[in-house]
């Protein structure tokens, strides 16, 4: 749930001006109640509702975005990456490239650090630490052959 909250916060902060409306229902493992949220622009509201998943009801999470110039595949990949039931792609110690405005080489030094998928130590003089909030290529990717 922490990763989803961080991802939603990032989407709202970065793309809020392009988002007209968004809403969703999330199935959270171990919870009988539905997590329901909605928002307009940068205004977000969400929480566990009184509504419970019915016995036999398929528990699936759904997210809808309405806006302008939205990268649908980015949102889909980000949302799906928030499912915490899948193992992360890069074990601790793996060399990766982190997107810090430009692709920069680094090493995964921790998984699930403060709700972020990865903590990465950049290969710079300061050994700067950065975080990849979710496990998608937009934030962290394998080291490219050309790099």
GROMACS .gro file of C-alpha atoms in nm:
model
  147
    1UNK     CA    1   0.000   0.000   0.000
    2UNK     CA    2   0.292   0.233   0.080
    3UNK     CA    3   0.430   0.197  -0.270
    4UNK     CA    4   0.089   0.276  -0.423
    5UNK     CA    5   0.055   0.587  -0.206
    6UNK     CA    6   0.402   0.708  -0.308
    7UNK     CA    7   0.327   0.642  -0.674
    8UNK     CA    8  -0.008   0.828  -0.659
    9UNK     CA    9   0.166   1.120  -0.484
   10UNK     CA   10   0.428   1.131  -0.761
   11UNK     CA   11   0.163   1.122  -1.033
   12UNK     CA   12  -0.034   1.404  -0.870
   13UNK     CA   13   0.274   1.618  -0.806
   14UNK     CA   14   0.419   1.575  -1.155
   15UNK     CA   15   0.104   1.545  -1.368
   16UNK     CA   16  -0.167   1.712  -1.158
   17UNK     CA   17  -0.217   1.996  -1.406
   18UNK     CA   18  -0.290   1.742  -1.681
   19UNK     CA   19  -0.525   1.527  -1.472
   20UNK     CA   20  -0.888   1.631  -1.490
   21UNK     CA   21  -1.022   1.344  -1.282
   22UNK     CA   22  -0.909   1.006  -1.152
   23UNK     CA   23  -1.066   0.738  -0.937
   24UNK     CA   24  -1.016   0.381  -0.839
   25UNK     CA   25  -1.082   0.083  -0.617
   26UNK     CA   26  -0.790  -0.110  -0.473
   27UNK     CA   27  -0.787  -0.461  -0.331
   28UNK     CA   28  -0.540  -0.464  -0.041
   29UNK     CA   29  -0.412  -0.800   0.076
   30UNK     CA   30  -0.537  -0.882   0.427
   31UNK     CA   31  -0.815  -0.621   0.422
   32UNK     CA   32  -1.184  -0.701   0.380
   33UNK     CA   33  -1.274  -0.339   0.304
   34UNK     CA   34  -1.223  -0.177  -0.034
   35UNK     CA   35  -0.974   0.110  -0.063
   36UNK     CA   36  -1.157   0.374  -0.268
   37UNK     CA   37  -1.008   0.698  -0.392
   38UNK     CA   38  -1.082   0.984  -0.627
   39UNK     CA   39  -0.935   1.315  -0.721
   40UNK     CA   40  -0.946   1.622  -0.939
   41UNK     CA   41  -0.615   1.776  -1.046
   42UNK     CA   42  -0.394   1.785  -0.739
   43UNK     CA   43  -0.677   1.726  -0.491
   44UNK     CA   44  -0.681   1.364  -0.374
   45UNK     CA   45  -0.910   1.182  -0.132
   46UNK     CA   46  -0.901   0.815  -0.044
   47UNK     CA   47  -0.925   0.555   0.227
   48UNK     CA   48  -1.080   0.227   0.330
   49UNK     CA   49  -1.454   0.240   0.275
   50UNK     CA   50  -1.729   0.071   0.470
   51UNK     CA   51  -1.791  -0.134   0.154
   52UNK     CA   52  -1.644  -0.482   0.186
   53UNK     CA   53  -1.549  -0.734  -0.079
   54UNK     CA   54  -1.837  -0.977  -0.111
   55UNK     CA   55  -1.781  -1.348  -0.071
   56UNK     CA   56  -1.700  -1.487  -0.415
   57UNK     CA   57  -1.648  -1.138  -0.566
   58UNK     CA   58  -1.339  -1.114  -0.782
   59UNK     CA   59  -1.097  -0.887  -0.598
   60UNK     CA   60  -0.935  -0.669  -0.857
   61UNK     CA   61  -0.791  -0.321  -0.850
   62UNK     CA   62  -0.899  -0.060  -1.103
   63UNK     CA   63  -0.769   0.287  -1.173
   64UNK     CA   64  -0.914   0.541  -1.422
   65UNK     CA   65  -0.741   0.861  -1.536
   66UNK     CA   66  -0.908   1.135  -1.737
   67UNK     CA   67  -0.685   1.414  -1.861
   68UNK     CA   68  -0.476   1.558  -2.141
   69UNK     CA   69  -0.150   1.429  -2.289
   70UNK     CA   70  -0.135   1.133  -2.052
   71UNK     CA   71   0.111   0.849  -2.111
   72UNK     CA   72  -0.132   0.560  -2.069
   73UNK     CA   73   0.137   0.290  -2.078
   74UNK     CA   74   0.338   0.471  -1.808
   75UNK     CA   75   0.032   0.483  -1.580
   76UNK     CA   76  -0.056   0.120  -1.649
   77UNK     CA   77   0.300   0.001  -1.583
   78UNK     CA   78   0.328   0.215  -1.269
   79UNK     CA   79  -0.002   0.094  -1.130
   80UNK     CA   80   0.080  -0.270  -1.198
   81UNK     CA   81   0.426  -0.229  -1.045
   82UNK     CA   82   0.260  -0.132  -0.716
   83UNK     CA   83   0.140  -0.487  -0.668
   84UNK     CA   84   0.362  -0.600  -0.386
   85UNK     CA   85   0.307  -0.970  -0.452
   86UNK     CA   86   0.569  -0.982  -0.728
   87UNK     CA   87   0.942  -1.000  -0.657
   88UNK     CA   88   1.150  -0.700  -0.760
   89UNK     CA   89   1.362  -0.736  -1.075
   90UNK     CA   90   1.699  -0.631  -0.932
   91UNK     CA   91   1.858  -0.798  -0.627
   92UNK     CA   92   2.080  -0.599  -0.391
   93UNK     CA   93   2.422  -0.553  -0.550
   94UNK     CA   94   2.293  -0.533  -0.909
   95UNK     CA   95   2.437  -0.260  -1.130
   96UNK     CA   96   2.155  -0.056  -1.286
   97UNK     CA   97   2.084   0.279  -1.445
   98UNK     CA   98   1.874   0.523  -1.242
   99UNK     CA   99   1.671   0.802  -1.400
  100UNK     CA  100   1.770   1.122  -1.218
  101UNK     CA  101   1.679   1.345  -1.511
  102UNK     CA  102   1.942   1.157  -1.710
  103UNK     CA  103   2.033   0.790  -1.692
  104UNK     CA  104   2.313   0.740  -1.438
  105UNK     CA  105   2.488   0.417  -1.336
  106UNK     CA  106   2.438   0.296  -0.983
  107UNK     CA  107   2.414  -0.011  -0.763
  108UNK     CA  108   2.105  -0.138  -0.582
  109UNK     CA  109   2.190  -0.121  -0.211
  110UNK     CA  110   1.846  -0.192  -0.064
  111UNK     CA  111   1.500  -0.314  -0.163
  112UNK     CA  112   1.183  -0.171  -0.009
  113UNK     CA  113   1.357   0.124   0.156
  114UNK     CA  114   1.107   0.362   0.316
  115UNK     CA  115   0.835   0.229   0.088
  116UNK     CA  116   1.043   0.275  -0.227
  117UNK     CA  117   1.116  -0.027  -0.444
  118UNK     CA  118   1.491   0.045  -0.453
  119UNK     CA  119   1.760   0.251  -0.288
  120UNK     CA  120   2.041   0.303  -0.540
  121UNK     CA  121   2.392   0.429  -0.478
  122UNK     CA  122   2.506   0.625  -0.781
  123UNK     CA  123   2.855   0.569  -0.915
  124UNK     CA  124   2.959   0.930  -0.867
  125UNK     CA  125   3.229   1.083  -0.645
  126UNK     CA  126   2.981   1.144  -0.362
  127UNK     CA  127   2.820   0.798  -0.389
  128UNK     CA  128   2.485   0.977  -0.389
  129UNK     CA  129   2.183   0.771  -0.282
  130UNK     CA  130   1.859   0.796  -0.480
  131UNK     CA  131   1.533   0.604  -0.473
  132UNK     CA  132   1.328   0.434  -0.741
  133UNK     CA  133   0.972   0.449  -0.604
  134UNK     CA  134   0.844   0.166  -0.822
  135UNK     CA  135   1.002  -0.112  -1.026
  136UNK     CA  136   0.953   0.011  -1.384
  137UNK     CA  137   1.200   0.108  -1.656
  138UNK     CA  138   1.095   0.474  -1.630
  139UNK     CA  139   1.284   0.490  -1.295
  140UNK     CA  140   1.537   0.206  -1.299
  141UNK     CA  141   1.658  -0.019  -1.579
  142UNK     CA  142   1.933  -0.270  -1.653
  143UNK     CA  143   2.267  -0.119  -1.753
  144UNK     CA  144   2.256  -0.067  -2.128
  145UNK     CA  145   2.515  -0.229  -2.352
  146UNK     CA  146   2.627   0.114  -2.480
  147UNK     CA  147   2.676   0.253  -2.126
   0.00000   0.00000   0.00000
